[in-house]
Short mmCIF file of C-alpha atoms (C1' of nucleotides) in Angstrom, two decimals:
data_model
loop_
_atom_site.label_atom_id
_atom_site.label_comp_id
_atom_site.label_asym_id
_atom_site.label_seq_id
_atom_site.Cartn_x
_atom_site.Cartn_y
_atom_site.Cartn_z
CA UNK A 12 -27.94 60.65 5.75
CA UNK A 13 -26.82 59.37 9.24
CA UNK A 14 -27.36 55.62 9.59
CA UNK A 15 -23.92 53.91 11.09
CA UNK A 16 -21.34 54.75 8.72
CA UNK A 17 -22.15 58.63 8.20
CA UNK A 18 -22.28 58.74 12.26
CA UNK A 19 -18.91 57.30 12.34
CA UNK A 20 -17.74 59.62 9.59
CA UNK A 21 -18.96 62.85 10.41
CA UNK A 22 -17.68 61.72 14.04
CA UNK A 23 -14.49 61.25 12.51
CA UNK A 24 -14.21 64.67 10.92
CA UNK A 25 -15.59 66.22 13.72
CA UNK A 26 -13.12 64.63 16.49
CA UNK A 27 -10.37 66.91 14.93
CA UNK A 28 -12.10 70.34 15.39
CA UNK A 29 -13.69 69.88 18.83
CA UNK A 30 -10.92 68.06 21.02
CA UNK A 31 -9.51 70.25 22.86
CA UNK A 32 -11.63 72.90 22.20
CA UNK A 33 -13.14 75.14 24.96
CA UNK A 34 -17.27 75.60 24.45
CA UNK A 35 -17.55 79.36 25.58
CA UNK A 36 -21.75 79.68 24.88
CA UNK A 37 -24.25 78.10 23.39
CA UNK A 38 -27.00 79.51 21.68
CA UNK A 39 -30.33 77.75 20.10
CA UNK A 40 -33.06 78.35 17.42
CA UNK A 41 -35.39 77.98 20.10
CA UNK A 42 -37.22 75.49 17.80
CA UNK A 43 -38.32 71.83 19.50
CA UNK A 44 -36.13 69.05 18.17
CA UNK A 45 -37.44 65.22 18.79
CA UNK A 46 -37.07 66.09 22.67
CA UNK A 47 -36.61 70.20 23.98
CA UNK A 48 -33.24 71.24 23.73
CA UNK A 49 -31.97 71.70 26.93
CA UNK A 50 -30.17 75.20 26.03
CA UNK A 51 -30.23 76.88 29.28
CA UNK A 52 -28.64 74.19 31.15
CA UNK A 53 -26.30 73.76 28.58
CA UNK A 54 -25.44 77.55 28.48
CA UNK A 55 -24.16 77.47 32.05
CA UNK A 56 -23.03 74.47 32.78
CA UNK A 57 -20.77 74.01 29.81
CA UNK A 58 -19.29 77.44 29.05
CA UNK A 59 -15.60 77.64 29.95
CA UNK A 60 -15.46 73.59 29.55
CA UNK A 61 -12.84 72.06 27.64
CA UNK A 62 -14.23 68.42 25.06
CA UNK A 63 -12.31 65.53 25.69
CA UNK A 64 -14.04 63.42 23.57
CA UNK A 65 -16.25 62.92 20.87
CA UNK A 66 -17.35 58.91 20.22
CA UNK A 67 -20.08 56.92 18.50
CA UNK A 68 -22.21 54.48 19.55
CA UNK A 69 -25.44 53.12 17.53
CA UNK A 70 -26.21 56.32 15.45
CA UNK A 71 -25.80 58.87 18.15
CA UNK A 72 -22.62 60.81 19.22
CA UNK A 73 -21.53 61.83 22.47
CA UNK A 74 -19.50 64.41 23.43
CA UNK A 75 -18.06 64.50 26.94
CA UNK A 76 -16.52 67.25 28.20
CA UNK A 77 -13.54 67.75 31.08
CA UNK A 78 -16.71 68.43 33.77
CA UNK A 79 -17.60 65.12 33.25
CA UNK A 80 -20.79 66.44 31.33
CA UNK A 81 -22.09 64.85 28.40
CA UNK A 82 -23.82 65.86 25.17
CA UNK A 83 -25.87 62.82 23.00
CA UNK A 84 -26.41 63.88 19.53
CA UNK A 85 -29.15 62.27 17.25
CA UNK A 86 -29.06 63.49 13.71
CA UNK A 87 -32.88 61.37 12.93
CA UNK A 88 -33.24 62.00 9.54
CA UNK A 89 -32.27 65.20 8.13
CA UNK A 90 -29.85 66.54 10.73
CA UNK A 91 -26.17 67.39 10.50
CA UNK A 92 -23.11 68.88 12.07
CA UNK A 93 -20.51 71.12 11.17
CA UNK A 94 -17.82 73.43 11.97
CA UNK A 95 -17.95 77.04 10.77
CA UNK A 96 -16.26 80.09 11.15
CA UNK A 97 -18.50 81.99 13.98
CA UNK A 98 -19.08 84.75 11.66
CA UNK A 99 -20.63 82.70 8.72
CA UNK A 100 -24.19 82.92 7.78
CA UNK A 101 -26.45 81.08 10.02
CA UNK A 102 -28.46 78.22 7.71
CA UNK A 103 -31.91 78.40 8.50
CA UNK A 104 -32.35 75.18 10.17
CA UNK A 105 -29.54 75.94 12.18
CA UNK A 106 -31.37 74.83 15.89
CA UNK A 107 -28.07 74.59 18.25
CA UNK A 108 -24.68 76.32 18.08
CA UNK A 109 -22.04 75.57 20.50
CA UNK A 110 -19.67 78.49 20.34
CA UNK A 111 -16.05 77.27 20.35
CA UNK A 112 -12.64 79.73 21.88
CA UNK A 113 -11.13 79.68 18.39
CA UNK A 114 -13.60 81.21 16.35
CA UNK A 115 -15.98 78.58 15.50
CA UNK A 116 -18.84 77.07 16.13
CA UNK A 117 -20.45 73.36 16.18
CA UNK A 118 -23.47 73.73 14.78
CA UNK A 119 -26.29 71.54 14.48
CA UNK A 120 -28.98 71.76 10.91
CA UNK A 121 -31.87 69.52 11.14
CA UNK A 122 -34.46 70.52 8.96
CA UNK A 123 -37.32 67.70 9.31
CA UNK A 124 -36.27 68.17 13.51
CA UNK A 125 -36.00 64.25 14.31
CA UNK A 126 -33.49 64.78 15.91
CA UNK A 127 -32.26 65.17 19.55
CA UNK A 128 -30.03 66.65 22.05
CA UNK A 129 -29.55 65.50 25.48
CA UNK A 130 -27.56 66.90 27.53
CA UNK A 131 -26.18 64.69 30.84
CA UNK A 132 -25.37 67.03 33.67
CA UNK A 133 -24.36 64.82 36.42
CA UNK A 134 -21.31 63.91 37.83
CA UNK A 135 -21.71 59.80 37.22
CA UNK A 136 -22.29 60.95 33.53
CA UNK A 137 -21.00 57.63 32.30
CA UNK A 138 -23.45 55.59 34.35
CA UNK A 139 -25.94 58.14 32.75
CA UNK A 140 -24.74 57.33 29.49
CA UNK A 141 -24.70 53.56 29.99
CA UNK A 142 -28.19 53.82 30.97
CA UNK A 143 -29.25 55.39 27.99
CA UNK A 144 -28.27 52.85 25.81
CA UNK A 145 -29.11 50.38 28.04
CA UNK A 146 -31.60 48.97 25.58
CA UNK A 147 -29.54 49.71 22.78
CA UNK A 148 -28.00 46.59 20.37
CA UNK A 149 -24.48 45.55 20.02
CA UNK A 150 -22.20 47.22 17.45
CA UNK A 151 -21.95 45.28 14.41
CA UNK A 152 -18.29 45.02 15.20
CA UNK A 153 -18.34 44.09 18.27
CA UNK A 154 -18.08 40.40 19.63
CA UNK A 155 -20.97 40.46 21.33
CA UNK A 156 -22.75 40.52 18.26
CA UNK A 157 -22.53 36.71 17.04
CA UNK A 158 -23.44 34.84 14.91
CA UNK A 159 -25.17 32.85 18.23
CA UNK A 160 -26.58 36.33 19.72
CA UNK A 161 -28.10 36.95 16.52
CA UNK A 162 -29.56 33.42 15.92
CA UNK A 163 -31.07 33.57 19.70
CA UNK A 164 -32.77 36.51 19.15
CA UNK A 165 -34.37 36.06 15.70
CA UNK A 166 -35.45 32.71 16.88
CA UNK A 167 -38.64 33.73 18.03
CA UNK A 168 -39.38 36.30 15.64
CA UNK A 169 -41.26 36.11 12.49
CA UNK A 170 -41.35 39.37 11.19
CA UNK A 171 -39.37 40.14 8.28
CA UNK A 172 -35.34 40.05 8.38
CA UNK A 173 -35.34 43.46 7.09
CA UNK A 174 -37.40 45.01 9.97
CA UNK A 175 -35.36 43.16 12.39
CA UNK A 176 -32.01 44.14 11.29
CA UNK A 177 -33.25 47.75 11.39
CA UNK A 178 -34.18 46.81 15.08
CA UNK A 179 -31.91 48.88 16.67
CA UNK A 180 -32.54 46.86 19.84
CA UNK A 181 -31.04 43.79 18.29
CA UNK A 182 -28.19 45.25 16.50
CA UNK A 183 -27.12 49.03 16.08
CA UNK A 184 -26.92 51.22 13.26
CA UNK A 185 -28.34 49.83 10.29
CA UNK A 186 -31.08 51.64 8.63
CA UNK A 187 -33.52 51.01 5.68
CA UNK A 188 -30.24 51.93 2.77
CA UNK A 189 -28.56 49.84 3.98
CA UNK A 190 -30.75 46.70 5.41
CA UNK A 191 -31.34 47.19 1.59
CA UNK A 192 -27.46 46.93 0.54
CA UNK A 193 -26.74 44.27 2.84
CA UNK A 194 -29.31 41.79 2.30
CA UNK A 195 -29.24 41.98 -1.38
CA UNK A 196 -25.36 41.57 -0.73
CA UNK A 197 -26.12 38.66 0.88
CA UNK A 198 -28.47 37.35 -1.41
CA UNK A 199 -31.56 36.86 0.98
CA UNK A 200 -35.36 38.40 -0.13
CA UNK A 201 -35.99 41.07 2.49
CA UNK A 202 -39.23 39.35 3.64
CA UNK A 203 -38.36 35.78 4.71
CA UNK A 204 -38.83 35.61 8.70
CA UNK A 205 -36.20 36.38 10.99
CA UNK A 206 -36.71 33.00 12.38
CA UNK A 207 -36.11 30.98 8.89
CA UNK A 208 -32.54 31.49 8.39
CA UNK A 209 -29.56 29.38 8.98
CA UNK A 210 -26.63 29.76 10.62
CA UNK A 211 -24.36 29.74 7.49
CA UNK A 212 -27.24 32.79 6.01
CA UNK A 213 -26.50 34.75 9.92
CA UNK A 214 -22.69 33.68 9.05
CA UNK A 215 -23.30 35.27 5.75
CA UNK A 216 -25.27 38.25 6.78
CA UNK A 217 -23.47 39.44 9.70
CA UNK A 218 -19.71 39.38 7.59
CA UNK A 219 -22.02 41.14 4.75
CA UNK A 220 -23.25 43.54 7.37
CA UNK A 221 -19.83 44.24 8.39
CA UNK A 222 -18.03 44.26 5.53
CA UNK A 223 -20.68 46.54 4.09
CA UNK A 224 -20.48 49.02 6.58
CA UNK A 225 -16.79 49.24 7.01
CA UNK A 226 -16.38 50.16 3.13
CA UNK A 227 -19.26 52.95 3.30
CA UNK A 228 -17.11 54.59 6.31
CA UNK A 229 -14.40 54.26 4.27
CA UNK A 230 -15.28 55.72 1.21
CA UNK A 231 -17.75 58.70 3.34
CA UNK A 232 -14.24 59.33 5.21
CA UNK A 233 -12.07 59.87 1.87
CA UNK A 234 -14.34 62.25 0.68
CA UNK A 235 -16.05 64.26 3.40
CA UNK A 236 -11.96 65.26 4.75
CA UNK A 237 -12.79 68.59 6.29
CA UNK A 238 -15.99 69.72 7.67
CA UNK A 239 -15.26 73.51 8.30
CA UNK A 240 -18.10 75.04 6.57
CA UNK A 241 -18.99 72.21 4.16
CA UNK A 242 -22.40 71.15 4.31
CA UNK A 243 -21.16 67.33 4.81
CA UNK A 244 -23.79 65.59 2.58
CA UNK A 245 -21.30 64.58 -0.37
CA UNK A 246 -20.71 61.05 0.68
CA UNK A 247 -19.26 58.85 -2.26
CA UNK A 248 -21.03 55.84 -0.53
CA UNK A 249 -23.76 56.43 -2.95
CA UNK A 250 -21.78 55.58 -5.90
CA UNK A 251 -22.06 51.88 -4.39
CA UNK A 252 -25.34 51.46 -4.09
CA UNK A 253 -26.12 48.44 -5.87
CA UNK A 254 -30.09 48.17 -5.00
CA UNK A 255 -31.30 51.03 -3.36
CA UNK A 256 -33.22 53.31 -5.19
CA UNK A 257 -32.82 51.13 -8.22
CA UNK A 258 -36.53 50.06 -8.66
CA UNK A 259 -36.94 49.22 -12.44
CA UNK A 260 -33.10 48.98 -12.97
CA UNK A 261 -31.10 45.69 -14.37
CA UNK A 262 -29.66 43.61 -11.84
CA UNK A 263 -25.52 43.97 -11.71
CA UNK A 264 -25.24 40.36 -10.73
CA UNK A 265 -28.20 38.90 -13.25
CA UNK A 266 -29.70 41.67 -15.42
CA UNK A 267 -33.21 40.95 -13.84
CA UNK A 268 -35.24 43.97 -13.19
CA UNK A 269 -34.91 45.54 -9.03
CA UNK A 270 -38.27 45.30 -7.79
CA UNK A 271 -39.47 47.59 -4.99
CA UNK A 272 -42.58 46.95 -2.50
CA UNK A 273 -43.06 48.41 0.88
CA UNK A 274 -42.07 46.55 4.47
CA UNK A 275 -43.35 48.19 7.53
CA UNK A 276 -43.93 51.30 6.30
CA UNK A 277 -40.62 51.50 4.02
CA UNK A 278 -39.38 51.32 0.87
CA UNK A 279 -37.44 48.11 -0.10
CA UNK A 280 -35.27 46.69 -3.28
CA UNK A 281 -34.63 43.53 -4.26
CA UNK A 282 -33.48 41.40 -6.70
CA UNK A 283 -36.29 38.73 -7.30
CA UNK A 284 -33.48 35.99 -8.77
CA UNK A 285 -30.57 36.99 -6.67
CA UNK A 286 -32.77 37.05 -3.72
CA UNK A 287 -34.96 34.14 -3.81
CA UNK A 288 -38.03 34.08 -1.43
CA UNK A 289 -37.78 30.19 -0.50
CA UNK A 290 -33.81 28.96 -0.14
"C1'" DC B 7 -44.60 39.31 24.44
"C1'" DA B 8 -44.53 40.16 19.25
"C1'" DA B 9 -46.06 42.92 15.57
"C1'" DG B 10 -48.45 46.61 13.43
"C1'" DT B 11 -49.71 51.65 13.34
"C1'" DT B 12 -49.08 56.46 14.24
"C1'" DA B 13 -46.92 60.68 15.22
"C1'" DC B 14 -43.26 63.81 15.05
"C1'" DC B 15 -41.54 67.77 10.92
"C1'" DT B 16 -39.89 70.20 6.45
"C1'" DG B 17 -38.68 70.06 1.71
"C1'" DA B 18 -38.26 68.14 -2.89
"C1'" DC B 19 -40.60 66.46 -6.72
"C1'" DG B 20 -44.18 65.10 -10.11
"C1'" DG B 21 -48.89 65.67 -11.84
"C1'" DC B 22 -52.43 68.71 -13.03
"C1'" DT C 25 -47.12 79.73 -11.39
"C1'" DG C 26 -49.10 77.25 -7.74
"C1'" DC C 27 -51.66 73.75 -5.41
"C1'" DC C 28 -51.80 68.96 -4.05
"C1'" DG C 29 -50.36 64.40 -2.92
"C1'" DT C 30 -46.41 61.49 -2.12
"C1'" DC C 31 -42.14 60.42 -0.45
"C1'" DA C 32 -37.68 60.83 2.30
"C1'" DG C 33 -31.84 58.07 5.48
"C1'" DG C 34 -35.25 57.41 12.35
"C1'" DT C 35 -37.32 56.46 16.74
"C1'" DA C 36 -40.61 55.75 20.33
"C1'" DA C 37 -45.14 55.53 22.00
"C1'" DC C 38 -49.13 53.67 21.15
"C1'" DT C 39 -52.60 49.73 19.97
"C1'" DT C 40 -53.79 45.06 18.60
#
DNA sequence: CAAGTTACCTGACGGC
DNA sequence: TGCCGTCAGGTAACTT
């Protein structure tokens, strides 16, 4: 599920359970994630360590921990985190369980394994961390990302403004639901260049973008309130989806039929009257 | 340098 | 029932 707004919830949800918390072990599947799960390390360095913090940036999550280590989740496509009691059934795709001193665990599912866990060992942990998202876009939210930032970088691209808001070197978090949501939102066709729109369609886009995004963390956080053994894939987000998925489907603005053809490799909705190709 | 392709994995689903 | 192809929310390393 994990594009921006399911990072930032399940961050949310899982802020309350860890802060504070002392890790006491850590234990793994043994299974290789997107990179090898540094378990060992992990296992000796962090046991006895007390979280401070638990944050998002782009769709990772990093948890730093009174040591000054650091932990950078990636959930890819499939994965998810959780707090159970330590004496609940393990889930088979269960790869990484950081035992807590109250009884539960953190535990990470990812069944498809795209995802990752680094662990940052050194003391200058937050130049570490800096570095790894050195190539990393701006938040939505943030001010860096303009309406000027975005024009300059589209400028000399001509691929299609779907791929490049999914660039998560040009912005962060959005992924292929909702480059779908937020274009048709917008009311521009998934395909035109990067390069071809205006400043009052990047005007329109970005406060789509973030207006988008803001109400899908706000409906995944009134739902998903308490993570302790749920599986954390309810999110009421989907109820708003107003083109995703919806090949074949009336319009809600026009009645036309949602078409659905493939850019770069994934699947994309639009609405063919809502979403003109030529403005 | 931009843009396109491939690889990494499992599971769910539809057709036969 | 099962076998097969297709598809799935992401990212980075390739090639062109």
């Amino acid at each position: 599920m994990p594009e921006l707004p399911e990072v930032e919830v399940i961050c949310q949800g899982l802020l309350i359970h860890l802060l504070d918390r002392t890790i006491t072990s850590v234990h793994c599947s043994g299974k290789q994630l997107r990179a090898t799960v540094p378990c060992k390390e992990m296992q000796t360095k962090l046991s006895g360590k007390r979280i401070c913090d638990l944050s998002r940036r782009a769709k990772y999550l990093i948890l730093t921990t009174e040591c000054g280590a650091a932990i950078i989740f990636h959930l890819g496509m499939t994965g998810n985190m959780g707090i159970f009691d330590v004496k609940s059934t393990i889930k088979k795709h269960d790869h990484v369980r950081w035992t807590l001193d109250n009884n539960t665990e953190l535990r990470f599912n990812d069944p498809r394994r795209f995802g990752a866990v680094h662990f940052i060992s050194t003391e200058n942990a937050a130049e570490e961390i800096h570095h790894f998202f050195a190539n990393t876009g701006p938040e939505p939210f943030s001010r860096t990302c303009s309406v000027a930032y975005l024009t300059k970088r589209a400028a000399p691209r001509k691929i299609a403004i779907k791929k490049f808001i999914m660039d998560n070197h040009v912005i962060a978090g959005i992924g292929n639901i909702y480059a779908n949501e937020t274009l048709f939102r917008a009311g521009i066709h998934p395909e035109r260049p990067s390069c071809s729109l205006s400043k009052a369609e990047w005007k329109l886009l970005l406060s789509t973008i973030r207006k988008t995004l803001k109400h899908a963390i706000a409906c995944g956080g009134s739902t998903i309130s308490d993570f302790r053994g749920a599986s954390g894939d309810g999110g009421y987000f989907q109820m708003n989806f107003r083109i995703y998925g919806k090949a074949g489907q009336n319009c809600l603005n026009c009645g036309g039929v949602i078409k659905k053809i493939n850019i770069g490799g994934r699947s994309s909705f639009f609405c063919p009257t809502c979403q003109p190709e030529k403005v």
